[in-house]
């Protein structure tokens, strides 16, 4: 984990920040790193790791969107980190062998000219050396790592001894100046209380390499780069034999060791070196060493090792991104490997990007950017572990248990705070770039089989909130329709599915289907293969619906099952929607639906072809009406939709603005002229459903027209005013139109068995009570046809009509007659919805 910061920038940190602030910086940095290390160890011990390190952990934990986006960010962090260490190595080389500023010719070993382009050349040569090692393979670097560690440890030992063994001395410092150079003198005082006291507080000055004024955030940005080596082991996860074993032990040991070394060296520097030496001579450790060449070797070994480590890490991340095919052809070249499995093209591409970053010129210039990138990656690693912990998935069982969600949250907070403290502009730009990558990955890339943590988190939260959704606290003010639409074959119901989606008003929407088979006679469940087709249909039609399929011996039994079992907790269907039972031949509206005709692909959904007109139906008229009766017995509202497949919603709502499309509402029971009430539960529910449709975004241009059927001598204007007041109380905007229907009711009374006010009127239905009307046989076909004509004559023709649906008769033998009357009433009306409500759904209160 040691890098250029240890030998070339630790004095810089202590000199500008002072001992107290330097120790605070180390504490903050290692607090963030410590929390991140705990998360890394937890994820690394929860399963087999492959190449990619942190990218592999994040992508498999958070899914491809987050994984791919953070993978790019982590790749850039390693690339910039490699460039930073190369620039540090160049600085050390120039300091050792460069011609002093102000001199035209060098003497002795000082033969290397100094300028921006020469230093770029030196960096290019050193980076080429790193490239050669990486092309040979990470195994050579891994074998040399231990040797480099021994060298660095030996140099550290020499430095520690030097603080005690070296006598006080003055160190001449030659600083670059705009017209040559100037000389200053730093002092190594040996252990001195006065020196320690002078170095306790901060003393921020100008950085002599960049000419910029230093501050806590800028010094922290440079210092933090010495702590980013915690990912060195995880980046090589694909090259380790036992990554789940090696990463936790190696990473934690490295963190503890480097933290102690940094704090010890900071104290020794403050107690022995004056501030001028610390601030203006970044290579002063060589000047005070008992054996300066060994310090030079240590600097070269540490910086070269760190540069190669980041270059290898960047190439492995790029290779993992390419292999996962997250960015398609853009990274296809990076997939190529050598015969031994070394991703040579990924190494070369990473080398090219590092070469571009080298043009920045100075180490301190890119330190802030590198730190921001690494902090963002560390925050995401903590986020991945936090998400896994909060999801409470049974398969998240890391063998490393020394972490909690608190440590993850603290790590995220620390990273975010320090990111914006170091550079608000860089932090904002990095987060913006990450967001763009997330959106691009989400909308442009195919789905993966890794698993999405979002699904686990959603499940966890939905279960919690469903338990909190108490049906005993339901109130009519917050009622919303929760639909169960029964679909026999989606090919003939595409527009009905879309229409009911507009009716649900943010409520539950379930597509139900009954398969007439017996599971006892089958080798396996036939519904499982169909589930994907139904879910694909929901996606294609862009409706917010669930799918519920069931096996049953009859359609009626299947609908009962779905009414009993669909939904969960407080989210259960309260309204059953059925297509109308008639003799019209079904039309394949799915193939003509815009969701399918707008794309080149065919309709791949595995739904059978529609029933031929001559083929028998799956249920009888008696069974169909029985389903309606069952739903009402179970206190479910019922909607019967007829000819909704002829509703071209796009054309209706896009036609000329004058006149706008209309929705006709008939809140009176046309099949019971002896009970023409407008304020019963069913009428109010019908008004509510028409209003809900009008509130849908696609239907807001439509206008409601409410038809008030009046008879002579019944004070129609008083009835109109009463209805208008009701609409005002219910906050429903609708145009009221009076419709005389004396001629229609006269037909009824001519064929009725009794006069008005007789037994037929006394048997009026009570609200909320299952009491079937007995006058089904008293309504003649002539009257029903006249009522149908009355509805049809109201112009202009509406986009859709809402009619009152009477209860089925108590006598099941009358079911066919009841259905016949409904067919006559709605014949030729176009898109029509018959509505019967059993629950109070409107409120005039706040």
CSV table of N, CA and C in Angstrom, one decimal, residues 7-8 92 96 151 154-156 158-159 162 283-302:
chain,number,residue,atom,x,y,z
A,7,UNK,N,7.3,8.6,0.6
A,7,UNK,CA,8.7,9.1,0.5
A,7,UNK,C,8.7,10.6,0.0
A,8,UNK,N,7.7,11.0,-0.8
A,8,UNK,CA,7.8,12.3,-1.4
A,8,UNK,C,6.8,13.3,-1.0
A,92,UNK,N,11.0,12.1,-8.6
A,92,UNK,CA,12.2,11.6,-7.9
A,92,UNK,C,13.4,11.4,-8.7
A,96,UNK,N,16.9,13.5,-8.4
A,96,UNK,CA,18.2,12.8,-8.2
A,96,UNK,C,19.2,13.0,-9.3
A,151,UNK,N,12.3,-4.5,0.3
A,151,UNK,CA,13.1,-3.3,0.0
A,151,UNK,C,12.5,-2.1,0.7
A,154,UNK,N,13.1,-2.3,4.4
A,154,UNK,CA,14.5,-2.0,4.7
A,154,UNK,C,14.7,-0.5,4.6
A,155,UNK,N,14.2,0.2,3.6
A,155,UNK,CA,14.3,1.6,3.5
A,155,UNK,C,13.7,2.3,4.7
A,156,UNK,N,12.5,1.9,5.1
A,156,UNK,CA,11.8,2.4,6.2
A,156,UNK,C,12.6,2.3,7.5
A,158,UNK,N,15.9,2.1,7.6
A,158,UNK,CA,17.0,3.0,7.5
A,158,UNK,C,16.5,4.4,7.9
A,159,UNK,N,15.4,4.8,7.4
A,159,UNK,CA,14.8,6.2,7.7
A,159,UNK,C,14.6,6.4,9.2
A,162,UNK,N,17.8,6.8,10.8
A,162,UNK,CA,18.4,8.1,10.5
A,162,UNK,C,17.9,9.2,11.4
A,283,UNK,N,12.0,15.8,-1.2
A,283,UNK,CA,12.9,14.7,-1.1
A,283,UNK,C,13.9,14.8,0.0
A,284,UNK,N,13.5,15.4,1.1
A,284,UNK,CA,14.4,15.6,2.2
A,284,UNK,C,14.8,14.4,2.9
A,285,UNK,N,14.0,13.3,2.8
A,285,UNK,CA,14.4,12.0,3.5
A,285,UNK,C,15.7,11.5,3.0
A,286,UNK,N,16.0,11.8,1.7
A,286,UNK,CA,17.3,11.4,1.2
A,286,UNK,C,18.4,12.2,1.8
A,287,UNK,N,18.1,13.5,2.0
A,287,UNK,CA,19.2,14.4,2.6
A,287,UNK,C,19.6,14.0,4.0
A,288,UNK,N,18.6,13.5,4.8
A,288,UNK,CA,18.9,13.2,6.2
A,288,UNK,C,19.2,11.8,6.4
A,289,UNK,N,19.2,11.0,5.4
A,289,UNK,CA,19.4,9.5,5.6
A,289,UNK,C,20.9,9.2,5.8
A,290,UNK,N,21.1,8.2,6.6
A,290,UNK,CA,22.5,7.7,6.8
A,290,UNK,C,23.0,7.0,5.6
A,291,UNK,N,22.1,6.6,4.7
A,291,UNK,CA,22.6,5.9,3.4
A,291,UNK,C,21.6,6.4,2.3
A,292,UNK,N,21.8,7.6,1.8
A,292,UNK,CA,20.9,8.2,0.8
A,292,UNK,C,20.6,7.3,-0.4
A,293,UNK,N,21.5,6.5,-1.0
A,293,UNK,CA,21.1,5.7,-2.2
A,293,UNK,C,20.0,4.7,-1.9
A,294,UNK,N,20.0,4.2,-0.6
A,294,UNK,CA,19.0,3.2,-0.3
A,294,UNK,C,17.6,3.9,-0.3
A,295,UNK,N,17.5,5.1,0.1
A,295,UNK,CA,16.2,5.9,0.1
A,295,UNK,C,15.8,6.0,-1.3
A,296,UNK,N,16.7,6.4,-2.2
A,296,UNK,CA,16.4,6.5,-3.6
A,296,UNK,C,15.8,5.2,-4.2
A,297,UNK,N,16.5,4.1,-3.8
A,297,UNK,CA,16.0,2.8,-4.3
A,297,UNK,C,14.6,2.5,-3.7
A,298,UNK,N,14.3,2.9,-2.5
A,298,UNK,CA,13.0,2.7,-1.9
A,298,UNK,C,11.9,3.5,-2.6
A,299,UNK,N,12.3,4.8,-2.9
A,299,UNK,CA,11.4,5.6,-3.6
A,299,UNK,C,11.0,5.0,-5.0
A,300,UNK,N,12.0,4.6,-5.7
A,300,UNK,CA,11.8,4.0,-7.0
A,300,UNK,C,11.0,2.8,-6.9
A,301,UNK,N,11.3,1.9,-6.0
A,301,UNK,CA,10.6,0.6,-5.8
A,301,UNK,C,9.1,0.9,-5.5
A,302,UNK,N,8.9,1.8,-4.5
A,302,UNK,CA,7.5,2.0,-4.0
A,302,UNK,C,6.6,2.6,-5.1
